[in-house]
PDB file of C-alpha atoms in Angstrom:
ATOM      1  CA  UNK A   1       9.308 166.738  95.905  1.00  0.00           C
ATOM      2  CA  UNK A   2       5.896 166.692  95.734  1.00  0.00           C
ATOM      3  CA  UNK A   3       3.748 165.297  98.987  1.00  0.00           C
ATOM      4  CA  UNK A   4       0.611 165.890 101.407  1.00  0.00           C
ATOM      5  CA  UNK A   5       0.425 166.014 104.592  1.00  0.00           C
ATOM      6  CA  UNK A   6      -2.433 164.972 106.703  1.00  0.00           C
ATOM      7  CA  UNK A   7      -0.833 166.330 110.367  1.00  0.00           C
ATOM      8  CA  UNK A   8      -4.090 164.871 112.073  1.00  0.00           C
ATOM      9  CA  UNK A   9      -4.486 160.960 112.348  1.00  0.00           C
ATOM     10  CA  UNK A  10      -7.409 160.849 114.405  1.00  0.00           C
ATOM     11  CA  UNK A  11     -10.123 163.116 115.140  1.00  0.00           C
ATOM     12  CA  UNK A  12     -13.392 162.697 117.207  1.00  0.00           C
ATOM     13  CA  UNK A  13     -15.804 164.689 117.113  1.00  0.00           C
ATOM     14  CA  UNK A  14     -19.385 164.592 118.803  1.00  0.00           C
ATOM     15  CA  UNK A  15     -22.315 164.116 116.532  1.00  0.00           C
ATOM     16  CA  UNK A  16     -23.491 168.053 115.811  1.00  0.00           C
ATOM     17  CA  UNK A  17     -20.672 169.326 116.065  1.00  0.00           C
ATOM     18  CA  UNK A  18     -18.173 171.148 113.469  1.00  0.00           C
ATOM     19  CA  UNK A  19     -15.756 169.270 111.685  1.00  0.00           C
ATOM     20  CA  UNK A  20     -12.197 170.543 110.011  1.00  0.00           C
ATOM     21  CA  UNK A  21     -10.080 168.360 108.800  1.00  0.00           C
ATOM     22  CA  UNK A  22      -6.354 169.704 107.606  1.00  0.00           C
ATOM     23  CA  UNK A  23      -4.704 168.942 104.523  1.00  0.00           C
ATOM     24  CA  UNK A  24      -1.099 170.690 103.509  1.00  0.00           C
ATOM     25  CA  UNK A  25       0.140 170.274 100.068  1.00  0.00           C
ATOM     26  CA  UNK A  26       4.140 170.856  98.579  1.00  0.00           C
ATOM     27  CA  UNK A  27       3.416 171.499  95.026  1.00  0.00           C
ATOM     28  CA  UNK A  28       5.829 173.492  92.582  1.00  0.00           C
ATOM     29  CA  UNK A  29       2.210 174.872  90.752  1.00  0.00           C
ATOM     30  CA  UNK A  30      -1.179 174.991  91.329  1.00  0.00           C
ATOM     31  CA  UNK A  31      -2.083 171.942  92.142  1.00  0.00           C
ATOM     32  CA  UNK A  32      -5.408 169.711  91.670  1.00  0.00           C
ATOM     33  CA  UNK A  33      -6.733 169.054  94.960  1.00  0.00           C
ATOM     34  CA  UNK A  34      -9.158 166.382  95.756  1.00  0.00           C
ATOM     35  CA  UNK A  35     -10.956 165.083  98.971  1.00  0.00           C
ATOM     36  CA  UNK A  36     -12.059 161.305  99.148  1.00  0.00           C
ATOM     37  CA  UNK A  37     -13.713 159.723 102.125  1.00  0.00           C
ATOM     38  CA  UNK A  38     -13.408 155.907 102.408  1.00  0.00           C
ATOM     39  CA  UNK A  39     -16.123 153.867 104.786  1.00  0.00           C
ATOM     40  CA  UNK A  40     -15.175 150.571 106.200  1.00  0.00           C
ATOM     41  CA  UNK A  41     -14.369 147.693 103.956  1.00  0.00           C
ATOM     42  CA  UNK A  42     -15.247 150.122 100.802  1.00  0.00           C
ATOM     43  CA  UNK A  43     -13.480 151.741  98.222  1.00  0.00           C
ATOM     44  CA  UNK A  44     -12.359 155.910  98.090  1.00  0.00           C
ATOM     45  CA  UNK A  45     -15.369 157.529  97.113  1.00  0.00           C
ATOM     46  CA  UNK A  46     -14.378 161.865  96.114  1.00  0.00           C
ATOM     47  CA  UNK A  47     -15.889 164.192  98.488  1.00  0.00           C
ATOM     48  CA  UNK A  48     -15.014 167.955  96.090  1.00  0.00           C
ATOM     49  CA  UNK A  49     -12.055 169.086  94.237  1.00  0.00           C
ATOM     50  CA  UNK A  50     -10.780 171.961  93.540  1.00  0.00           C
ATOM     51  CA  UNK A  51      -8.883 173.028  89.943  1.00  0.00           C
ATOM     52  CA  UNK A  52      -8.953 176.730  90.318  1.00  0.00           C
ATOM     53  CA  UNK A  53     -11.190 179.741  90.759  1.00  0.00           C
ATOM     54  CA  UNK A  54     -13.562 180.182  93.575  1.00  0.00           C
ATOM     55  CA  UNK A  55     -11.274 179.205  96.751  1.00  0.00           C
ATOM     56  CA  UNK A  56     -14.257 177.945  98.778  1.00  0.00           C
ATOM     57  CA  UNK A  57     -15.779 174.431  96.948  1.00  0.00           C
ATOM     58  CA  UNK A  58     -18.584 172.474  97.758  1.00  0.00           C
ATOM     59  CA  UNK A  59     -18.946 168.393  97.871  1.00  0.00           C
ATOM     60  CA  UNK A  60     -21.500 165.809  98.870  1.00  0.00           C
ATOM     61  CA  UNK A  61     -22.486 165.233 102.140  1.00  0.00           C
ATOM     62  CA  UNK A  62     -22.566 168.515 103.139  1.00  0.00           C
ATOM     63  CA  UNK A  63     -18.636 169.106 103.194  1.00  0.00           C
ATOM     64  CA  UNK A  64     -16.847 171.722 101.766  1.00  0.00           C
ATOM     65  CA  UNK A  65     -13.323 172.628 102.003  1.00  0.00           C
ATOM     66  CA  UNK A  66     -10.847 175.898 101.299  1.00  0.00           C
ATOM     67  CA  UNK A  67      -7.566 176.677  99.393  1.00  0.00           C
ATOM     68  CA  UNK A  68      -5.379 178.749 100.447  1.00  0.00           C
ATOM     69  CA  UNK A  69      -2.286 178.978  98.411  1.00  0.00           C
ATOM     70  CA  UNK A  70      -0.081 181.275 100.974  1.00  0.00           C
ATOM     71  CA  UNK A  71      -0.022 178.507 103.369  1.00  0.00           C
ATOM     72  CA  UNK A  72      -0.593 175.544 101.140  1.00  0.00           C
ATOM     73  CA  UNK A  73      -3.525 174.300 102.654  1.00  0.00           C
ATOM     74  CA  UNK A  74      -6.907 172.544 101.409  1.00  0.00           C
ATOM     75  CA  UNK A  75      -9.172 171.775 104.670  1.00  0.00           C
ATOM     76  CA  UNK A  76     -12.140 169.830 104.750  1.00  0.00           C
ATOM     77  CA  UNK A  77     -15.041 171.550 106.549  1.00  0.00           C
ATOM     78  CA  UNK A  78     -18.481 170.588 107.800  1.00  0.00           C
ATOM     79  CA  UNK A  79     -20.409 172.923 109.765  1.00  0.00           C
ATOM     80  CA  UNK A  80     -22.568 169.831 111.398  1.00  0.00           C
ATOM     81  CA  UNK A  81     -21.289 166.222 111.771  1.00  0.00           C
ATOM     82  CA  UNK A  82     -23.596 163.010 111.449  1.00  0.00           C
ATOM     83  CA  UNK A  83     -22.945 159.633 112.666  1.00  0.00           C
ATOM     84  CA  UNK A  84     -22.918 158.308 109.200  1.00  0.00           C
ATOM     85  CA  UNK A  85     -19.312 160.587 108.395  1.00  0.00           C
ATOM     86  CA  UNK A  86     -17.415 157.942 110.691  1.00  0.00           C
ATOM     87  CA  UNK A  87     -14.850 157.774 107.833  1.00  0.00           C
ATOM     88  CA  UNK A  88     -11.447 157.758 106.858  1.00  0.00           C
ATOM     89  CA  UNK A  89     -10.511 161.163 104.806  1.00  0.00           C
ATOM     90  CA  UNK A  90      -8.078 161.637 102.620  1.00  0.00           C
ATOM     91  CA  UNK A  91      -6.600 164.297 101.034  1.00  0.00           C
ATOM     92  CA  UNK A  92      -4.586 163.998  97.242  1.00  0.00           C
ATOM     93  CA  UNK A  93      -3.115 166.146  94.784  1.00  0.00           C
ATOM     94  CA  UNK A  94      -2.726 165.507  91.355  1.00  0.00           C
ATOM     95  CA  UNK A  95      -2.251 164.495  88.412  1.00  0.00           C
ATOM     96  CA  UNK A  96       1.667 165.227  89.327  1.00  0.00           C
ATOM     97  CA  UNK A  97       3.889 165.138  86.334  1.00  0.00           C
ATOM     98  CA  UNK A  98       1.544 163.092  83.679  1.00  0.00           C
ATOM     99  CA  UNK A  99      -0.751 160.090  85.306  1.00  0.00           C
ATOM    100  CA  UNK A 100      -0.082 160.287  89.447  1.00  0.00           C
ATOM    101  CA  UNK A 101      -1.554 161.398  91.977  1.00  0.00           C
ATOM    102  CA  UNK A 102      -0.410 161.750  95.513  1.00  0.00           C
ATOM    103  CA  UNK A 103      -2.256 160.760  98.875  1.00  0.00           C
ATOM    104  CA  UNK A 104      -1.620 161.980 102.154  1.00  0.00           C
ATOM    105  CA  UNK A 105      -2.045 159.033 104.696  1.00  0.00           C
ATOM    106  CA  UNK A 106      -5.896 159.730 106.214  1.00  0.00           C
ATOM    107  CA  UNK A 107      -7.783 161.013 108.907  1.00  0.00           C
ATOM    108  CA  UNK A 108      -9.871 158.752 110.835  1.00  0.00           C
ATOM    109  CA  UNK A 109     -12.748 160.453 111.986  1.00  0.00           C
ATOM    110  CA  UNK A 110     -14.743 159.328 115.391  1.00  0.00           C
ATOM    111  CA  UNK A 111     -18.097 160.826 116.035  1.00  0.00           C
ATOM    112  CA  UNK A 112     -19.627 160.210 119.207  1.00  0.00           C
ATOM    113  CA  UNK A 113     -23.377 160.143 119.725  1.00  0.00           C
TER     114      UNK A 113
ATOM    115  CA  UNK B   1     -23.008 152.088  86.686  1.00  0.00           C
ATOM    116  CA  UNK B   2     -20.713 149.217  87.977  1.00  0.00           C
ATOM    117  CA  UNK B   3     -17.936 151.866  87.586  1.00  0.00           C
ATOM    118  CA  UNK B   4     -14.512 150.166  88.904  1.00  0.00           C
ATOM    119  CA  UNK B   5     -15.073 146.878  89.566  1.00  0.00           C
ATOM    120  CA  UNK B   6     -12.328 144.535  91.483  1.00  0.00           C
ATOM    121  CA  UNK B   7     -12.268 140.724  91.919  1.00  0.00           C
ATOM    122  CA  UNK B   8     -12.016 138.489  93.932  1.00  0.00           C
ATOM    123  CA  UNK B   9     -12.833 140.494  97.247  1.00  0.00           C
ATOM    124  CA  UNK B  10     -10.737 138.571  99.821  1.00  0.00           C
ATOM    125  CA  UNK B  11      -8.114 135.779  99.021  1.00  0.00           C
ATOM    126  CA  UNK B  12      -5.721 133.963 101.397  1.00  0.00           C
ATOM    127  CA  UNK B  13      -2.929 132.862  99.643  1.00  0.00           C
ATOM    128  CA  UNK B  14       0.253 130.740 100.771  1.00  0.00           C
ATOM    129  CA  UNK B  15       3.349 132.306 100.279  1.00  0.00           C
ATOM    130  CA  UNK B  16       5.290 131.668  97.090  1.00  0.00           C
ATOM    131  CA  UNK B  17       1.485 130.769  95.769  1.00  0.00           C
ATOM    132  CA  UNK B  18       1.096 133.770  92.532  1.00  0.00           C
ATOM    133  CA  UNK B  19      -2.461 134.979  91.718  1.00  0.00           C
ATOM    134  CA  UNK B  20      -4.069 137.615  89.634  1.00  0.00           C
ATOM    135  CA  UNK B  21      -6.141 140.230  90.787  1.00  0.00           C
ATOM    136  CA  UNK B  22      -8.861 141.813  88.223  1.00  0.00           C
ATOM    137  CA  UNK B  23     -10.151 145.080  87.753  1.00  0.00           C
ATOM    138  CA  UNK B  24     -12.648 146.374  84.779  1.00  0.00           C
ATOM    139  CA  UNK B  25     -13.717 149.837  84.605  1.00  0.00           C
ATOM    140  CA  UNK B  26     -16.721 150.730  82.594  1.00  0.00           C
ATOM    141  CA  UNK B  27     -16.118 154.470  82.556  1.00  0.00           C
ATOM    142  CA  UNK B  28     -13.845 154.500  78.984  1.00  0.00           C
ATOM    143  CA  UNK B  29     -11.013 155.599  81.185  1.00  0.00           C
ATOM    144  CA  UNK B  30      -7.792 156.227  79.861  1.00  0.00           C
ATOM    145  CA  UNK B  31      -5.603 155.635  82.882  1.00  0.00           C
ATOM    146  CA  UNK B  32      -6.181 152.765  84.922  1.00  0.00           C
ATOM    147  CA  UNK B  33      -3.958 152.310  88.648  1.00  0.00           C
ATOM    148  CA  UNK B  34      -2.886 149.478  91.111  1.00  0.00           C
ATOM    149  CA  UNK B  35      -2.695 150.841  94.922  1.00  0.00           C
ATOM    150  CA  UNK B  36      -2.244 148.815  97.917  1.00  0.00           C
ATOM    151  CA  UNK B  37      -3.030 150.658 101.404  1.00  0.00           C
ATOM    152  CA  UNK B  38      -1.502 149.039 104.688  1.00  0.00           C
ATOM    153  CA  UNK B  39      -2.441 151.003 108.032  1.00  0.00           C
ATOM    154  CA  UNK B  40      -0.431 154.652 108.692  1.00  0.00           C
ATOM    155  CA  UNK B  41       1.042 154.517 105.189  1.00  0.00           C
ATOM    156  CA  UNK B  42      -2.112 156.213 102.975  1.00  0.00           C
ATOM    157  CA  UNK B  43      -1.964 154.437  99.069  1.00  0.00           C
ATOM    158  CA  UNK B  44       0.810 153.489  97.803  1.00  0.00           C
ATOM    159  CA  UNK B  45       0.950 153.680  93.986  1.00  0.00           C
ATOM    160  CA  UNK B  46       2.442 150.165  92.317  1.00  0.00           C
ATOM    161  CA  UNK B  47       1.810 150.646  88.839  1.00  0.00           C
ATOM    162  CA  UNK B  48      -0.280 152.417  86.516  1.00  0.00           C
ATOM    163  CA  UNK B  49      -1.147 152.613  82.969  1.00  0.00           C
ATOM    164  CA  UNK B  50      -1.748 156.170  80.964  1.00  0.00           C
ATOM    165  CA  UNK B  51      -3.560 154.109  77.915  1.00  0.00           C
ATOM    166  CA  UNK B  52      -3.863 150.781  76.640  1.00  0.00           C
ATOM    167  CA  UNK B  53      -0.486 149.122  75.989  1.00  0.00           C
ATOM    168  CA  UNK B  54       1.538 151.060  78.153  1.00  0.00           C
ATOM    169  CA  UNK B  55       2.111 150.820  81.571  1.00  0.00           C
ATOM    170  CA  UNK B  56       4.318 151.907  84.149  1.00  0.00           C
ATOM    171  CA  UNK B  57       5.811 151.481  87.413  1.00  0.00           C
ATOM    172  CA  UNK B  58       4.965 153.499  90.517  1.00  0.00           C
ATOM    173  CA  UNK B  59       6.156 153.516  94.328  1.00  0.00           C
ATOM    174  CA  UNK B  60       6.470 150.009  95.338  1.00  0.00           C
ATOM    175  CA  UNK B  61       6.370 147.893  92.356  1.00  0.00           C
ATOM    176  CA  UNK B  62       8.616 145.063  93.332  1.00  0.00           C
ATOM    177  CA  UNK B  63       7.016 142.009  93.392  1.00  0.00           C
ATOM    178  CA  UNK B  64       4.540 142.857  90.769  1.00  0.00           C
ATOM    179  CA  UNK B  65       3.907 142.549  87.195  1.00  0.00           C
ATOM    180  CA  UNK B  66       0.585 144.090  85.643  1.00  0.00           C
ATOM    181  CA  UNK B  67      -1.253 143.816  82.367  1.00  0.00           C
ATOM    182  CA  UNK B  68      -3.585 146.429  80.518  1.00  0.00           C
ATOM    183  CA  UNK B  69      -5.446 144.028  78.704  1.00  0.00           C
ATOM    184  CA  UNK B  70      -7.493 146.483  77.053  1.00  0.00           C
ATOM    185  CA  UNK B  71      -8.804 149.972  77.517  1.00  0.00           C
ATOM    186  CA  UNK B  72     -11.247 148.301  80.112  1.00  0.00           C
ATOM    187  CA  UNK B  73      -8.828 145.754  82.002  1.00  0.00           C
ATOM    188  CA  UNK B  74      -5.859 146.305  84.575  1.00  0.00           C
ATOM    189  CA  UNK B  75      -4.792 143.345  86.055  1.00  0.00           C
ATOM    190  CA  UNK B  76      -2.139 142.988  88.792  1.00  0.00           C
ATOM    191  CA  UNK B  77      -0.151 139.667  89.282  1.00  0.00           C
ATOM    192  CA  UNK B  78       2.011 138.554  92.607  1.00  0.00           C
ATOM    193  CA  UNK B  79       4.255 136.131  90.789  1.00  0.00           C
ATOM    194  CA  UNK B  80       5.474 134.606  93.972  1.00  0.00           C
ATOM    195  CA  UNK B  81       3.574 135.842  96.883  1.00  0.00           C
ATOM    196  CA  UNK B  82       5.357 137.147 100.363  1.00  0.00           C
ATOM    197  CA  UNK B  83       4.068 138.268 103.750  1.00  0.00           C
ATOM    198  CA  UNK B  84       4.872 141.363 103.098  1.00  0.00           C
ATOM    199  CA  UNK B  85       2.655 141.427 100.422  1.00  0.00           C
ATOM    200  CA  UNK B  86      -0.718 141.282 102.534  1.00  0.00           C
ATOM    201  CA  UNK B  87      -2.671 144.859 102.260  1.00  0.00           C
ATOM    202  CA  UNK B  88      -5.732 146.050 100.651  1.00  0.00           C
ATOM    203  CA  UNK B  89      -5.512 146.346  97.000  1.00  0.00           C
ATOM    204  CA  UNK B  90      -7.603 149.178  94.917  1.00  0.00           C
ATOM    205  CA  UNK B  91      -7.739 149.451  91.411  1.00  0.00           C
ATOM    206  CA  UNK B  92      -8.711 153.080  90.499  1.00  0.00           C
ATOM    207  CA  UNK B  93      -9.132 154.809  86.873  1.00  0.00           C
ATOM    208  CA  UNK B  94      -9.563 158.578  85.426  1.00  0.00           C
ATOM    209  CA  UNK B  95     -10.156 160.170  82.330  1.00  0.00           C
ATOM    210  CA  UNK B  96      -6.571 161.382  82.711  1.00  0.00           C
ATOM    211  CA  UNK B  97      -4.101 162.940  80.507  1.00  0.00           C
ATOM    212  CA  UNK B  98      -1.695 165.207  80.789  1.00  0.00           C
ATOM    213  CA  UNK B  99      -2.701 168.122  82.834  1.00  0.00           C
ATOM    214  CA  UNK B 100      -5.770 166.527  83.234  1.00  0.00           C
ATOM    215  CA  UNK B 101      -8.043 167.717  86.098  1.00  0.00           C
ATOM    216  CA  UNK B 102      -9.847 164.377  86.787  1.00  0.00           C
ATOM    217  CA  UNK B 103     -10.551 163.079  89.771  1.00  0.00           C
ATOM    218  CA  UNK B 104     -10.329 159.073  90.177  1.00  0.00           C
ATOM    219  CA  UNK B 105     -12.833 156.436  90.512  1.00  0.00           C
ATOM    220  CA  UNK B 106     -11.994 153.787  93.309  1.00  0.00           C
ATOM    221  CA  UNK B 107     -13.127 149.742  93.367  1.00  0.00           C
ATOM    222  CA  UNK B 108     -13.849 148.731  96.087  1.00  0.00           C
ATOM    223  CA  UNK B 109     -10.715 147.020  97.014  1.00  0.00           C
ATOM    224  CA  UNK B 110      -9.450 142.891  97.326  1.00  0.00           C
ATOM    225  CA  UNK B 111      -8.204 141.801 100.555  1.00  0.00           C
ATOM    226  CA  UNK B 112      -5.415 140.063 100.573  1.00  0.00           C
ATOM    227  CA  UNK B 113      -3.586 137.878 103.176  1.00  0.00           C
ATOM    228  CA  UNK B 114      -0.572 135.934 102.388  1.00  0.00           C
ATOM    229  CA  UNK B 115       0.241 133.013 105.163  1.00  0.00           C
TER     230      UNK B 115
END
């Protein structure tokens, strides 16, 4: 069956530093990957996605993440972390079959000043 | 752009009250999505419709009955609300289509709490 897998439930980081955030995907094809950060009280905003060609995409805020399709993996990256990414993250796949898409379960991310 | 676009925000409801929770997207989406999102457990699909008139059931639908109104409306009834039933509700739409490769544009969610 399809499913993601965030391993990571929380991660702090201190403000500055680097950020990666791990994503693993079971998908019988090439899947459509997506990142989506959600801020307190708001809705999922998308980060990047990734349908195929260059492995290494770029988002908003400064975030980028890479497939890798030997070990099923789409991490987040961001080379300098800001107060402001205090965030849940969450990695999906999709559309599976027709219409859904599948969500791993988040990443709360901590940054300390 | 209003985008997605979910009402009422927050709403405390009795149990065994029902209510109706709106969303409107803006986008001329063809696939519109009910989600609810309780702590550890990521979203949870309920239901979703590929195109007006059709609609179908996801994850957790019990307890649920939805409505695609027209292209632009999803709306998701609790018939006969239960505790169990209190979460965060997001309404979400895409271009979609089979083997589609678009993303999904969130509202910003209704609280719900069921006494």
């Amino acid at each position: 069956a399809q499913s993601v897998t965030q391993p990571d439930i929380h991660i702090t980081v201190s403000e500055g530093a680097s950020l990666e955030l791990r994503c693993n995907y079971s998908y019988g094809a090439t899947p459509y990957l997506f990142w989506y950060v959600q801020s307190p009280g708001q809705g999922l905003q998308l980060l990047l996605k990734y349908f195929s060609g260059d492995t290494l995409v770029q988002g908003i805020k400064g975030f980028e993440a890479e497939f890798k399709r030997s070990q099923s993996s789409f991490n987040l990256r961001k080379p300098s972390v800001h107060w402001s990414d205090a965030a849940e993250y969450f990695c999906a796949v999709g559309p599976v079959g027709t219409y859904k898409y599948i969500f791993g379960t988040g990443t709360r991310l901590k940054v300390l000043a | 752009n209003a985008g997605v676009t979910q009402t009422p925000k927050f709403q405390v409801l009795k149990t065994g009250q029902s209510m109706t929770l709106q969303c409107a997207q803006d986008m001329n989406h063809n696939s519109m999505y009910w989600y609810r999102q309780d702590p550890g457990m990521g979203l949870r699909l309920i239901y979703y419709s590929a195109s007006e008139g059709t609609t179908d059931k996801g994850e957790v639908p019990n307890g649920y009955n939805v409505s695609r109104l027209n292209k632009r409306e999803f709306s998701l009834r609790l018939e006969s609300a239960a505790p169990s039933q209190t979460s965060v509700y997001f309404c979400a739409s895409s271009a979609g289509g089979v083997g589609s490769n678009q993303p999904q544009h969130f509202g910003d969610g209704t609280r719900l709490s069921i006494l």
